[in-house]
Tab-separated table of C-alpha atoms in Angstrom:
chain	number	residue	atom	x	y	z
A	1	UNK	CA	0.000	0.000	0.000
A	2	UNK	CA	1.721	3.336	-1.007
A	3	UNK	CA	-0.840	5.658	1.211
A	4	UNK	CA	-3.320	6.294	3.762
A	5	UNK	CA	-6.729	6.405	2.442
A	6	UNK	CA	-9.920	7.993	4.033
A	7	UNK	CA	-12.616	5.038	3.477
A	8	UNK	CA	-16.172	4.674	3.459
A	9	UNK	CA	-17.581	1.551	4.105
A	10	UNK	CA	-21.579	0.199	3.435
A	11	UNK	CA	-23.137	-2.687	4.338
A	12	UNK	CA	-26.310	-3.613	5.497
A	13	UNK	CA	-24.955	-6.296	7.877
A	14	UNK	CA	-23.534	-4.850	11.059
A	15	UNK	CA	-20.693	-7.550	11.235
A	16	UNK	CA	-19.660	-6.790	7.888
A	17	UNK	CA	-19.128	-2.926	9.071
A	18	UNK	CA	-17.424	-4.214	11.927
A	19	UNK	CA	-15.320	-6.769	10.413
A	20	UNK	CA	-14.612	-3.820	7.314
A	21	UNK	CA	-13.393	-1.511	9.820
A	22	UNK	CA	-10.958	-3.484	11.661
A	23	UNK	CA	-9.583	-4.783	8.541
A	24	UNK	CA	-9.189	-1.711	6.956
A	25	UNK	CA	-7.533	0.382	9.893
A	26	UNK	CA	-5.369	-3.182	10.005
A	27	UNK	CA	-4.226	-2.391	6.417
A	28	UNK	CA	-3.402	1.770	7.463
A	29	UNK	CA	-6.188	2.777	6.065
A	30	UNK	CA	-8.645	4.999	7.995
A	31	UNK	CA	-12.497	4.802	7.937
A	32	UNK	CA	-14.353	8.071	8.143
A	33	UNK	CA	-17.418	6.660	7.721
A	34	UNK	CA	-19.778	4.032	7.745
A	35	UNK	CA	-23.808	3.809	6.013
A	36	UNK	CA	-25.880	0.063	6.197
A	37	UNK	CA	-28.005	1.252	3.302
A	38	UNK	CA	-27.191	3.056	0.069
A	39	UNK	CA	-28.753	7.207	0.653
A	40	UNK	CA	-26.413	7.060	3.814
A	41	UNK	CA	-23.529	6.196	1.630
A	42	UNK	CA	-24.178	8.659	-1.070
A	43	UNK	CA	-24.723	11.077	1.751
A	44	UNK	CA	-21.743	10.319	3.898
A	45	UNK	CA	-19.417	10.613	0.120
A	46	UNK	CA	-20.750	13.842	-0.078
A	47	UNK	CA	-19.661	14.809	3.451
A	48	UNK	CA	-16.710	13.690	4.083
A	49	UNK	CA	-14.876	12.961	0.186
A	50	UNK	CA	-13.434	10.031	0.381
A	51	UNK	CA	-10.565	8.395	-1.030
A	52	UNK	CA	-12.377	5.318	-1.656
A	53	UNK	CA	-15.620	3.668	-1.246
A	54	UNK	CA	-15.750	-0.401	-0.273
A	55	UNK	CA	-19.251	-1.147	-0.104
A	56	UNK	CA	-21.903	-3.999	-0.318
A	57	UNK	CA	-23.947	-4.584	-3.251
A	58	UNK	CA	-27.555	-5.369	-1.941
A	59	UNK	CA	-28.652	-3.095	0.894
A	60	UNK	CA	-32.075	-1.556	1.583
A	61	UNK	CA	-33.791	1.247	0.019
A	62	UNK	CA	-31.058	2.288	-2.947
A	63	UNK	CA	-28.152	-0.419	-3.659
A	64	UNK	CA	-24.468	0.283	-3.655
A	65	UNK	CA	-24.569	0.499	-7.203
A	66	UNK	CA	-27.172	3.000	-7.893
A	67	UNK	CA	-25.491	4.782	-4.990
A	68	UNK	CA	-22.566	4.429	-7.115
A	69	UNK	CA	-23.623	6.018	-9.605
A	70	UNK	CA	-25.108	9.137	-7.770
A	71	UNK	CA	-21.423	9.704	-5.936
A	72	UNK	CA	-19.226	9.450	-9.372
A	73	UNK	CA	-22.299	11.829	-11.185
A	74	UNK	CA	-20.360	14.314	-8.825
A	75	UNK	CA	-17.495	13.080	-7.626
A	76	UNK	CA	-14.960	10.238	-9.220
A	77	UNK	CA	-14.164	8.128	-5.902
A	78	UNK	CA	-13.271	4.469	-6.807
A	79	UNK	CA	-15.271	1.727	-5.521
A	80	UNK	CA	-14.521	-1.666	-3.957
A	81	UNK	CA	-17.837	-3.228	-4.176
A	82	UNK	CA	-18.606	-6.577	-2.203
A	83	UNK	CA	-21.238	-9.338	-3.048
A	84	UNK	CA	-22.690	-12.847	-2.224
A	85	UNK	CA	-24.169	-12.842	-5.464
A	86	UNK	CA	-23.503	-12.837	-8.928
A	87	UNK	CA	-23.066	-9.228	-10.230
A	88	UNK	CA	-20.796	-8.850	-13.061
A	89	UNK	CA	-23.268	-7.986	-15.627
A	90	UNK	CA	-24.205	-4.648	-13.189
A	91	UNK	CA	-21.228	-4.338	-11.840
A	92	UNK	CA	-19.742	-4.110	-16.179
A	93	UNK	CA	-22.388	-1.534	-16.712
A	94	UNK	CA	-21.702	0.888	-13.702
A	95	UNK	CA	-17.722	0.569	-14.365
A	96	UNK	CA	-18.802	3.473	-17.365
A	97	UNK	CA	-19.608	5.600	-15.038
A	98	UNK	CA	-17.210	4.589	-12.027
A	99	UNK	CA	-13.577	3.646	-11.479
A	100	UNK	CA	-14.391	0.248	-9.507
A	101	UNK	CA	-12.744	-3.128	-8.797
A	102	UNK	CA	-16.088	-6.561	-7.761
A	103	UNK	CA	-15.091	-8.863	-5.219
A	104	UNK	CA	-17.161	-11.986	-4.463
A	105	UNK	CA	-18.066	-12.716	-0.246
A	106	UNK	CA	-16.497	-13.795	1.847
A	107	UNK	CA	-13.568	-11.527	1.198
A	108	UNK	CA	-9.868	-12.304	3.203
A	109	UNK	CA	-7.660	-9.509	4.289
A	110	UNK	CA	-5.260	-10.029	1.567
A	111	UNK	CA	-8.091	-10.003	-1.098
A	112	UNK	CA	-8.996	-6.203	0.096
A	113	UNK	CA	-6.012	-5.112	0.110
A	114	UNK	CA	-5.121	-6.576	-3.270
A	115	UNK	CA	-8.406	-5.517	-4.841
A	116	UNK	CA	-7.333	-2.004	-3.233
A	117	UNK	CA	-4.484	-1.732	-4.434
A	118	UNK	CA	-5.782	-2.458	-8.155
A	119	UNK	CA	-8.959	-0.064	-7.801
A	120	UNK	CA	-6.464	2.342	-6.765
A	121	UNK	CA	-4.184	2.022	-9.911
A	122	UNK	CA	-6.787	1.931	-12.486
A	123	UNK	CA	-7.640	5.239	-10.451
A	124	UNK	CA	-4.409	6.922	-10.734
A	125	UNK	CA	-4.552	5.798	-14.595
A	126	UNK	CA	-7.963	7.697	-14.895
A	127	UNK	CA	-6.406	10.837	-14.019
A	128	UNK	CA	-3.560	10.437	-16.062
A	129	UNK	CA	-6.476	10.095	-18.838
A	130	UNK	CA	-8.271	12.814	-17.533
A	131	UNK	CA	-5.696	15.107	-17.872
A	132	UNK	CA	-5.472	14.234	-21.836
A	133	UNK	CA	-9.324	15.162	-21.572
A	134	UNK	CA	-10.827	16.780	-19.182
A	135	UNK	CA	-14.532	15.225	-19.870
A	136	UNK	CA	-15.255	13.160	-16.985
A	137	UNK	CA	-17.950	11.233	-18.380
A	138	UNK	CA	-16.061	10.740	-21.888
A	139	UNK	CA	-13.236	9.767	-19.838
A	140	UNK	CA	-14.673	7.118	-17.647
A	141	UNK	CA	-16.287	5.895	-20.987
A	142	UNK	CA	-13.404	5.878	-22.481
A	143	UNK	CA	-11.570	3.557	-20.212
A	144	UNK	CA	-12.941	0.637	-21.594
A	145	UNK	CA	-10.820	1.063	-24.393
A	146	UNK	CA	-8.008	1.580	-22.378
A	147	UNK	CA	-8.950	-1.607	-20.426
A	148	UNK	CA	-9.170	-3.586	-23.077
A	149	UNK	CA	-6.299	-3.027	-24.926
A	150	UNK	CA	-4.006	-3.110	-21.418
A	151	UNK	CA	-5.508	-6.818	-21.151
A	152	UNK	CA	-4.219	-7.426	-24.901
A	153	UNK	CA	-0.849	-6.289	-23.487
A	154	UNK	CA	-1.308	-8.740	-20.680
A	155	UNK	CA	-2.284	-11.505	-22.180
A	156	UNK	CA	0.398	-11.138	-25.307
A	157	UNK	CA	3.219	-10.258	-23.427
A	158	UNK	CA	2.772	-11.737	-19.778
A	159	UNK	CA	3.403	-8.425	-18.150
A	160	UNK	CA	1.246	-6.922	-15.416
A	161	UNK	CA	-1.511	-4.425	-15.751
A	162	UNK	CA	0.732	-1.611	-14.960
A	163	UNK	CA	3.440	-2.220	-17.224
A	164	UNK	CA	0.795	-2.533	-19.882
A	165	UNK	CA	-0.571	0.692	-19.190
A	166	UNK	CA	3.104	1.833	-19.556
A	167	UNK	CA	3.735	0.425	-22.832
A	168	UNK	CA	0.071	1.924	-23.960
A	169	UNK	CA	1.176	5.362	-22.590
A	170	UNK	CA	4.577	5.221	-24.723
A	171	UNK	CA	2.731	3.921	-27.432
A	172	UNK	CA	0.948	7.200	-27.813
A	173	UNK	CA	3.364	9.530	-26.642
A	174	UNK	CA	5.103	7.735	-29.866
A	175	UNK	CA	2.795	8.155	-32.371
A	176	UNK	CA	1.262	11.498	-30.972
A	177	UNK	CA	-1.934	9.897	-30.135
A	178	UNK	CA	-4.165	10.595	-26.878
A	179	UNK	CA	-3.498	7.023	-24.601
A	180	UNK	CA	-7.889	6.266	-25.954
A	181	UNK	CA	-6.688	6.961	-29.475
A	182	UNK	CA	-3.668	4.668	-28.979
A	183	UNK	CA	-6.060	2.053	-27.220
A	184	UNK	CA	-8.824	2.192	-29.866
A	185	UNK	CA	-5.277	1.513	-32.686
A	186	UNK	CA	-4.708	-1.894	-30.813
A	187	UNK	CA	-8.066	-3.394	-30.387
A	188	UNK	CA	-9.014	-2.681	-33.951
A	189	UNK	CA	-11.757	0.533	-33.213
């Protein structure tokens, strides 16, 4: 972990919360605050800006990815979501609109942190984008070319998602392309 974050964690089962805090202050992180339903966690984003958001799927009233959506409409905080179920097909359609990493329940100390760690880089690789365009909305819809084409990387050269994102950056900077345009070159749009 390279830094501190300020957390916000939602779930609507009260050991959950628990057990989310204690791992998450284990890890150095520190959580500023916590919602069991989906309005509180939209609500508490707004208050306190957080660094990041790990939250439950399912909870009462408005679900962590509606309240997703709400937060990044005004604010691009990357999400950890958690889930018992099977959400991928949601969880594919809010990533255009958020910066977000899905983990399935029960989830270990070492998966948090991990999926942390990569929520937090494709993060850091959204403002590098962002900076090429300042359109947040075109930019997080843009990403998915950038994903895509880093997983070509991956898969063709065995290299890790960072050193893919690299090799997509120079790739622009060689052919004076923004990193999208460079993305869209490689997977054929």
């Amino acid at each position: 972990m390279s830094r501190l974050l300020r957390v916000v964690v939602a779930d609507d089962e009260p050991i959950m919360l628990m057990y989310l805090q204690e791992t998450l202050e284990e890890l150095g992180h520190h959580v500023v605050g916590q919602a069991n339903e989906g309005k509180m966690l939209v609500d508490l984003c707004r208050e306190f800006h957080p660094d990041l958001v790990v939250t439950d799927v399912r909870m009462p009233e408005l679900d962590g990815f509606r309240a997703a959506r709400l937060v990044c409409h005004e604010d691009a905080i990357p999400f950890v979501f958690l889930t018992g179920y099977d959400e991928w097909v949601r969880a594919t359609e809010v990533e255009r609109e958020c910066v977000l990493i899905y983990l399935a329940k029960p989830v270990g100390k070492e998966d948090l942190q991990a999926a942390i760690d990569v929520v937090m880089q494709r993060y850091e690789q959204f403002h590098m984008l962002l900076r090429e365009d300042p359109d947040i909305r075109r930019t997080l819809s843009d990403r998915q070319y950038v994903e895509k084409a880093k997983a070509l990387f991956v898969r063709w050269k065995g290299i890790s998602d960072r050193q893919a994102f690299d090799q997509l950056r120079d790739l622009a900077e060689e052919r004076h392309l923004k990193v999208v345009e460079a993305a869209r070159s490689i997977i054929g749009e």
